[in-house]
Structures are given as structure tokens and as C-alpha cells.
Amino acid sequence: MADIQACSFKILQILSLLILLLYPAAVSSDCTCEVENNVEQNKGETLRYKLGAIAAILVAGAVGVCLPLLGTRIPALRPENDIFFMIKAFAAGVILATGFVHILPDAFESLTSPCLKESPWGIFPFTGFVGMMSAIGTLMVDSFATGYYKRQHLSRHKLQVNADEEDAGHVHIHTHATHGHAHGSASPSHQELVLSDQLIRQRIISQVLEVGIVVHSVVIGISLGASGSPDTVRPLLAALSFHQFFEGMGLGGCISQAQFKSVSVAIMGTFFSLTTPLGIAIGIGISSFYNGSTPTALIVEGIFHSASAGILIYMALVDLLASDFMNPRMQTNFRLQLGVNVSLLLGTACMSVLAKWV
């Protein structure tokens, strides 16, 4: 299990560094599509709103990701209780709406902008293509990583069984005919293997989901930080705070089911909470030369948004919703099934309403 965490955290760190380093450099092109507005903006007021946004979004994200993690302290929020299914469905609805209602339309807007050349951007649907390839890539990573760690886990168990049998060889031979405990205790039970497989699966899901959310969070943070008008920043401050709160709930629910060690949970929660504020800080730093209407900026934003949408839509539908909705426990409990469906619709509704401002 330690190998899973170490490898995944390295991947998260590398991807995040690439986004943070390459994105600002890529969008700092000088050519513009529209004539620059020479009206002097109130930079002091805008900066105050941006600093307020950093604090508000940091707190909202931290509270959102921590709420599901309180399941270890609050019995009602533990994964074995019905209320947890509803919370998870609400969070999955939030993530699904983020992909479909927030990110995908932005990607279409960027990659179909009149600022881009007709060939190839006007003759091929790059947004859908990149989103589709991102979802397929997520499926492949999900499948290969789960298979790899399952094989590693089974291999370690087999080695342990062989070692136990060699150490207690005479006991094994003596008790085999009488079906004693020595033979059965050496190998893991079917239930233990199933629980271990589920834990591996949940850990991979939580880490892949965090990658998709981090990509999106950095991009929207940079966009807000680079905005030059207080009229633009003001509504985004409240909307993005709720946005990060709901996304944090979705991610926190996955992390709580993955049963990471306390240090790993703290790292993942902190990492999520800091991404959008860090993006805003970078946006403030590059605001003097950043222009979101340049072809390079539009292409980079569009591709990042498309890839992020593909990851989040796949994770919400396949890894979060499908497994719970097909769960025998939910299928045999009509009240739970109804409650989970209502929670899903509420989650999508709450996040969809925010699309008016974000």
C-alpha cells in the first residue's frame, strides 16, 4: 500500500509542477485578437478582491474536503451508514456538473474562438476529441494501475503463505487431514482479498480524481488572478468559494473511503485546498502581460479544460456513481435508492446554478 501512495504522490507532484510552470509561459504571447482596452482599471480595488478571493477559496476548499473526512469522528458519516451514500451521490453530482456545465462549455468557447485560425481549429471538433481521449486515458490508467497493484498484492500474499508453510511444515502436514486451523490461517480469506481489492480501487480513484480537479483548479485560479476588472472578480469570489467547497466534498468523500494514513490524507487535502489560491497568485503575477484572447492562451486553456472535463466526467459516472447505484445494498432498499437519486440531482443543481457566475 505504501508503494501505491508514494508512486501516486510523485505523479501528482510532477503533473502539478508542469501545469504551474508551463501554463503561464504558454499564454504570455504578445499577439492579440481584439484591440486592447486602454481604460485605466482600478488596480488597487481589484487586487483587494483577489487577495480576498485567495483567503475565501482557501477556507472554502479546506472546509469542503475536511467535512467527509470527519466520518472517523462522527458515526453518522461513516461509509457503512446510509447517509454516506447520499453525501457521496451529492458530491458526485457536483463533480459531474463541474465537467458538463462548467468546464466543457469553457473548452468549446476557447477552441472555437474566432481568434483562432479556421484550419485546423474551425474544421475539427478538438474539444470533444480531447475530452474523449482524456476519458479513455483515465480508463486505461485506472485499469492498468488497479491490475498492477492487485497482482503485487496477491504476489506478496503468496510469498507470505509459502513462508508460513515452510516455517510450520510439520504442523501443516499434521492438520491437513483434520482440516485444522494451521492450514487455513496461512492464506488470506476471500473476504480479506475482496476488501483489499476495494481499498486499492478507492485509493486509485481518489488520486486520479484529484489530478482532474487540480488541473481545472489551477486554470480557473490563473484566469481569476489575471482578471483586470473588479466587476469581473467580485462575483467570481463568492461563486468560486462555493465551487471549491462542493468539489472538496466530492474529493473528501473519495479520500475517506480510501483509508489513507493521516499524513497522506493531510497532504492530499492541503494539496487540493492550495491549488486554486496558488493559481490566483500566479495569475496576479502574470496579469501585466497575460491576455486571455491570444491564440496561444485560448488553445492552452481549451485543451486543459477539455482534458479536465473528460477526467471528471469519467470519474463521476464510472467510479463514483455506477459502483454505488449498482450496489446490492442500494438495490434492495427503496428509501435509500430514492434518497441517493435526490441527492445526486441536488448536487448537479447546486453546481449548475453557479455556472451563471463561474
Coordinates of C-alpha atoms in Angstrom, one line a residue:
M1 CA 0.0 0.0 0.0
A2 CA 2.9 2.3 0.7
D3 CA 4.1 1.8 -2.9
I4 CA 0.7 3.0 -4.2
Q5 CA 0.8 6.2 -2.2
A6 CA 4.5 7.0 -3.0
C7 CA 4.1 6.4 -6.7
S8 CA 0.8 8.4 -6.9
F9 CA 2.1 11.4 -5.0
K10 CA 5.1 11.6 -7.3
I11 CA 2.8 11.6 -10.3
L12 CA 0.6 14.3 -8.7
Q13 CA 3.7 16.5 -8.0
I14 CA 5.1 16.1 -11.5
L15 CA 1.8 16.9 -13.2
S16 CA 1.1 19.9 -11.0
L17 CA 4.6 21.4 -11.5
L18 CA 4.2 21.0 -15.3
I19 CA 0.9 22.8 -15.2
L20 CA 2.1 25.6 -12.9
L21 CA 5.3 26.1 -14.9
L22 CA 4.2 25.7 -18.5
Y23 CA 0.8 27.3 -18.4
P24 CA 1.8 30.9 -17.6
A25 CA 4.7 30.7 -20.1
A26 CA 2.4 29.4 -22.8
V27 CA -0.2 32.1 -22.5
S28 CA 2.1 35.1 -22.4
S29 CA 2.0 35.6 -26.2
D30 CA 2.0 39.2 -27.4
C31 CA -0.4 38.8 -30.4
T32 CA -4.0 39.7 -29.6
C33 CA -7.3 39.1 -31.4
E34 CA -9.1 42.2 -30.0
V35 CA -7.9 45.8 -29.7
E36 CA -6.6 46.4 -26.2
N37 CA -8.7 48.4 -23.8
N38 CA -6.7 51.4 -22.7
V39 CA -9.2 52.4 -20.0
E40 CA -7.4 52.6 -16.7
Q41 CA -8.7 50.0 -14.3
N42 CA -8.9 50.4 -10.6
K43 CA -5.9 48.1 -9.8
G44 CA -6.0 48.6 -6.1
E45 CA -9.6 47.6 -5.7
T46 CA -9.1 44.6 -8.0
L47 CA -6.1 43.5 -6.1
R48 CA -8.0 43.6 -2.8
Y49 CA -10.8 41.4 -4.2
K50 CA -8.2 39.0 -5.5
L51 CA -6.5 38.7 -2.1
G52 CA -9.9 38.2 -0.5
A53 CA -10.6 35.5 -3.1
I54 CA -7.4 33.7 -2.1
A55 CA -8.4 33.6 1.6
A56 CA -12.1 32.8 1.0
I57 CA -11.4 30.0 -1.6
L58 CA -8.6 28.5 0.6
V59 CA -11.0 28.3 3.6
A60 CA -14.0 27.0 1.5
G61 CA -11.9 24.3 -0.1
A62 CA -10.4 23.2 3.2
V63 CA -13.8 23.0 4.9
G64 CA -15.3 21.1 1.9
V65 CA -12.6 18.5 1.8
C66 CA -12.5 18.0 5.5
L67 CA -16.2 17.5 6.1
P68 CA -16.4 13.9 4.7
L69 CA -13.2 13.1 6.5
L70 CA -14.9 13.7 9.8
G71 CA -16.5 10.3 9.3
T72 CA -13.9 8.8 11.6
R73 CA -15.1 11.2 14.4
I74 CA -18.8 11.3 13.6
P75 CA -20.5 7.8 13.5
A76 CA -23.3 9.1 11.2
L77 CA -20.9 10.0 8.5
R78 CA -19.1 6.6 8.3
P79 CA -19.1 4.8 5.0
E80 CA -21.2 1.9 6.3
N81 CA -24.1 4.2 7.0
D82 CA -26.9 5.2 4.5
I83 CA -26.2 8.9 4.9
F84 CA -22.7 8.5 3.4
F85 CA -24.2 7.1 0.2
M86 CA -26.3 10.3 -0.1
I87 CA -23.3 12.6 0.6
K88 CA -21.2 10.7 -1.9
A89 CA -24.0 11.0 -4.5
F90 CA -24.3 14.7 -3.9
A91 CA -20.6 15.1 -4.3
A92 CA -20.6 13.0 -7.5
G93 CA -23.4 15.2 -8.9
V94 CA -21.2 18.3 -8.1
I95 CA -18.3 16.8 -10.0
L96 CA -20.4 15.7 -12.9
A97 CA -21.9 19.2 -13.2
T98 CA -18.4 20.7 -13.0
G99 CA -17.4 18.6 -16.0
F100 CA -20.5 19.1 -18.2
V101 CA -21.8 22.6 -17.2
H102 CA -18.6 24.5 -16.2
I103 CA -15.5 23.1 -17.9
L104 CA -16.8 21.7 -21.2
P105 CA -18.6 24.9 -22.3
D106 CA -15.4 26.9 -21.5
A107 CA -13.4 24.5 -23.6
F108 CA -15.8 24.8 -26.5
E109 CA -15.7 28.6 -26.2
S110 CA -11.9 28.7 -26.2
L111 CA -11.3 26.2 -29.0
T112 CA -14.0 27.6 -31.3
S113 CA -13.0 31.3 -30.8
P114 CA -12.8 33.5 -33.9
C115 CA -9.3 34.4 -32.7
L116 CA -8.1 31.0 -33.8
K117 CA -7.3 30.1 -37.4
E118 CA -10.0 28.3 -39.3
S119 CA -7.6 25.5 -40.1
P120 CA -7.5 23.2 -38.1
W121 CA -9.5 24.7 -35.2
G122 CA -12.6 25.5 -37.2
I123 CA -12.8 22.3 -39.2
F124 CA -12.3 19.7 -36.4
P125 CA -14.1 19.3 -33.1
F126 CA -10.9 19.3 -30.9
T127 CA -12.9 19.9 -27.6
G128 CA -14.9 16.6 -27.9
F129 CA -11.8 14.8 -29.2
V130 CA -9.5 15.8 -26.4
G131 CA -12.3 15.2 -23.8
M132 CA -12.9 11.7 -25.3
M133 CA -9.2 10.8 -25.3
S134 CA -8.8 12.1 -21.8
A135 CA -11.7 9.8 -20.6
I136 CA -10.2 6.8 -22.4
G137 CA -6.7 7.6 -21.0
T138 CA -8.3 7.8 -17.5
L139 CA -9.9 4.4 -18.1
M140 CA -6.5 2.9 -19.1
V141 CA -4.7 4.4 -16.2
D142 CA -7.4 3.2 -13.9
S143 CA -7.4 -0.3 -15.3
F144 CA -3.6 -0.8 -15.6
A145 CA -2.9 0.7 -12.1
T146 CA -5.6 -1.4 -10.4
G147 CA -4.4 -4.6 -12.2
Y148 CA -0.7 -3.9 -11.3
Y149 CA -1.3 -3.3 -7.6
K150 CA -3.7 -6.3 -7.4
R151 CA -1.0 -8.5 -8.9
Q152 CA 1.6 -7.1 -6.5
H153 CA -0.7 -7.6 -3.5
L154 CA -1.5 -11.2 -4.5
S155 CA 2.1 -11.9 -5.1
R156 CA 3.1 -10.7 -1.6
H157 CA 0.3 -12.9 -0.1
K158 CA 1.6 -15.9 -1.9
L159 CA 5.1 -15.4 -0.7
Q160 CA 3.8 -15.0 2.8
V161 CA 1.8 -18.2 2.6
N162 CA 4.8 -20.1 1.3
A163 CA 7.0 -18.8 4.1
D164 CA 4.4 -19.7 6.7
E165 CA 4.0 -23.2 5.3
E166 CA 7.8 -23.8 5.3
D167 CA 8.1 -22.5 8.9
A168 CA 5.3 -24.7 10.2
G169 CA 5.7 -27.6 7.8
H170 CA 5.1 -30.4 10.3
V171 CA 2.1 -28.6 11.7
H172 CA 0.7 -28.1 8.2
I173 CA 1.0 -31.8 7.4
H174 CA -0.5 -32.9 10.7
T175 CA -3.5 -30.7 10.5
H176 CA -4.2 -31.1 6.7
A177 CA -6.1 -34.3 7.2
T178 CA -8.1 -33.0 10.1
H179 CA -8.7 -29.6 8.5
G180 CA -7.2 -27.8 11.4
H181 CA -6.5 -24.1 11.8
A182 CA -2.9 -24.0 10.8
H183 CA -3.6 -24.5 7.1
G184 CA -6.4 -22.0 6.9
S185 CA -4.7 -19.3 8.8
A186 CA -1.7 -19.2 6.5
S187 CA -3.6 -17.8 3.4
P188 CA -5.9 -14.8 3.3
S189 CA -9.6 -15.4 3.3
H190 CA -11.8 -14.5 0.3
Q191 CA -13.3 -11.6 2.2
E192 CA -9.9 -10.2 3.1
L193 CA -8.9 -10.3 -0.6
V194 CA -12.1 -8.6 -1.6
L195 CA -11.7 -5.8 1.0
S196 CA -8.1 -5.3 -0.1
D197 CA -9.1 -5.0 -3.8
Q198 CA -11.7 -2.5 -2.9
L199 CA -9.2 -0.4 -0.9
I200 CA -6.7 -0.4 -3.8
R201 CA -9.5 0.7 -6.1
Q202 CA -10.6 3.5 -3.8
R203 CA -7.1 4.8 -3.5
I204 CA -6.5 4.9 -7.2
I205 CA -9.9 6.6 -7.7
S206 CA -9.2 9.3 -5.2
Q207 CA -5.8 10.1 -6.7
V208 CA -6.9 10.2 -10.3
L209 CA -9.9 12.3 -9.3
E210 CA -7.5 14.8 -7.6
V211 CA -5.4 15.1 -10.7
G212 CA -8.5 16.1 -12.7
I213 CA -9.7 18.6 -10.1
V214 CA -6.2 20.1 -9.7
V215 CA -5.8 20.8 -13.5
H216 CA -9.2 22.6 -13.5
S217 CA -8.5 24.5 -10.3
V218 CA -5.2 25.8 -11.4
V219 CA -6.6 27.1 -14.7
I220 CA -9.6 28.9 -13.2
G221 CA -7.3 30.3 -10.5
I222 CA -4.9 31.8 -13.0
S223 CA -7.9 33.2 -15.0
L224 CA -9.3 34.9 -11.9
G225 CA -5.9 36.2 -10.9
A226 CA -5.2 37.7 -14.3
S227 CA -8.6 39.5 -14.5
G228 CA -8.2 43.2 -14.5
S229 CA -11.7 44.4 -13.6
P230 CA -13.2 44.4 -10.1
D231 CA -16.6 43.9 -11.7
T232 CA -15.3 40.5 -13.0
V233 CA -13.6 39.4 -9.8
R234 CA -16.3 40.4 -7.4
P235 CA -19.0 37.8 -8.5
L236 CA -16.3 35.1 -9.1
L237 CA -15.1 35.4 -5.4
A238 CA -18.4 34.0 -4.0
A239 CA -19.1 31.6 -6.8
L240 CA -15.6 30.0 -6.8
S241 CA -15.8 29.7 -3.0
F242 CA -18.9 27.6 -3.3
H243 CA -17.4 25.8 -6.3
Q244 CA -14.3 24.8 -4.3
F245 CA -16.4 23.8 -1.3
F246 CA -18.6 21.4 -3.3
E247 CA -15.6 20.0 -5.2
G248 CA -13.8 19.5 -1.9
M249 CA -16.8 17.5 -0.6
G250 CA -16.5 15.2 -3.6
L251 CA -12.8 14.6 -3.3
G252 CA -13.0 14.3 0.5
G253 CA -15.6 11.5 0.2
C254 CA -13.3 9.5 -2.0
I255 CA -10.3 10.1 0.2
S256 CA -12.2 8.9 3.3
Q257 CA -13.2 5.7 1.6
A258 CA -9.6 5.1 0.6
Q259 CA -8.5 4.9 4.2
F260 CA -5.1 6.6 3.7
K261 CA -2.8 7.2 6.6
S262 CA -3.3 10.5 8.4
V263 CA -0.2 12.1 6.8
S264 CA -1.4 11.2 3.3
V265 CA -4.9 12.5 4.0
A266 CA -3.4 15.8 5.2
I267 CA -1.2 16.1 2.1
M268 CA -4.0 15.4 -0.3
G269 CA -6.4 17.8 1.5
T270 CA -3.8 20.5 1.7
F271 CA -2.8 20.0 -1.9
F272 CA -6.4 20.4 -3.1
S273 CA -7.0 23.5 -0.9
L274 CA -3.9 25.3 -2.2
T275 CA -4.2 24.8 -5.9
T276 CA -6.8 27.5 -6.7
P277 CA -5.3 30.1 -4.4
L278 CA -1.9 29.3 -5.9
G279 CA -3.3 29.7 -9.4
I280 CA -4.8 33.1 -8.4
A281 CA -1.4 34.1 -7.0
I282 CA 0.3 33.1 -10.3
G283 CA -2.5 35.0 -12.2
I284 CA -1.8 38.1 -10.2
G285 CA 1.9 37.8 -11.0
I286 CA 1.4 37.4 -14.8
S287 CA -1.5 39.9 -15.1
S288 CA 0.7 42.6 -16.5
F289 CA 1.4 40.6 -19.7
Y290 CA -1.4 38.0 -19.7
N291 CA -4.0 38.3 -22.4
G292 CA -6.7 35.6 -22.5
S293 CA -7.6 36.5 -26.1
T294 CA -4.3 35.4 -27.6
P295 CA -4.5 32.3 -29.8
T296 CA -1.9 30.5 -27.6
A297 CA -3.8 31.3 -24.4
L298 CA -7.1 30.1 -25.9
I299 CA -5.6 26.8 -27.2
V300 CA -3.8 26.0 -23.9
E301 CA -6.9 26.8 -21.9
G302 CA -9.2 24.9 -24.2
I303 CA -7.0 21.8 -24.2
F304 CA -6.6 21.8 -20.4
H305 CA -10.3 22.3 -19.9
S306 CA -11.2 19.5 -22.3
A307 CA -8.8 17.1 -20.7
S308 CA -10.0 18.0 -17.2
A309 CA -13.7 17.6 -18.3
G310 CA -13.0 14.2 -19.7
I311 CA -11.3 13.0 -16.5
L312 CA -14.1 14.4 -14.2
I313 CA -17.0 13.1 -16.2
Y314 CA -15.5 9.6 -16.4
M315 CA -14.7 9.6 -12.7
A316 CA -18.2 10.8 -11.7
L317 CA -20.1 8.3 -13.9
V318 CA -17.9 5.2 -13.8
D319 CA -16.0 5.3 -10.5
L320 CA -18.4 7.2 -8.2
L321 CA -22.0 6.7 -9.4
A322 CA -22.0 3.4 -11.2
S323 CA -20.5 1.4 -8.4
D324 CA -22.9 2.8 -5.8
F325 CA -26.0 2.7 -7.9
M326 CA -25.4 -1.0 -8.7
N327 CA -24.6 -1.8 -5.1
P328 CA -26.9 -4.7 -3.8
R329 CA -27.4 -2.7 -0.6
M330 CA -29.0 0.2 -2.6
Q331 CA -30.9 -2.1 -5.0
T332 CA -32.7 -3.8 -2.1
N333 CA -33.5 -0.5 -0.2
F334 CA -36.0 1.7 -2.0
R335 CA -35.8 4.6 0.5
L336 CA -32.0 4.6 0.2
Q337 CA -32.3 4.4 -3.6
L338 CA -34.7 7.4 -3.7
G339 CA -32.6 9.4 -1.2
V340 CA -29.4 8.8 -3.3
N341 CA -31.1 9.9 -6.5
V342 CA -32.5 13.0 -4.9
S343 CA -29.0 13.8 -3.5
L344 CA -27.5 13.3 -7.0
L345 CA -30.0 15.8 -8.5
L346 CA -29.4 18.3 -5.7
G347 CA -25.6 18.1 -6.3
T348 CA -25.9 18.7 -10.0
A349 CA -28.5 21.5 -9.5
C350 CA -26.3 23.4 -6.9
M351 CA -23.2 23.3 -9.2
S352 CA -25.2 24.1 -12.3
V353 CA -26.7 27.3 -10.8
L354 CA -23.1 28.5 -10.1
A355 CA -22.5 28.4 -13.9
K356 CA -24.3 31.7 -14.1
W357 CA -21.2 33.4 -12.5
V358 CA -18.3 31.0 -13.0

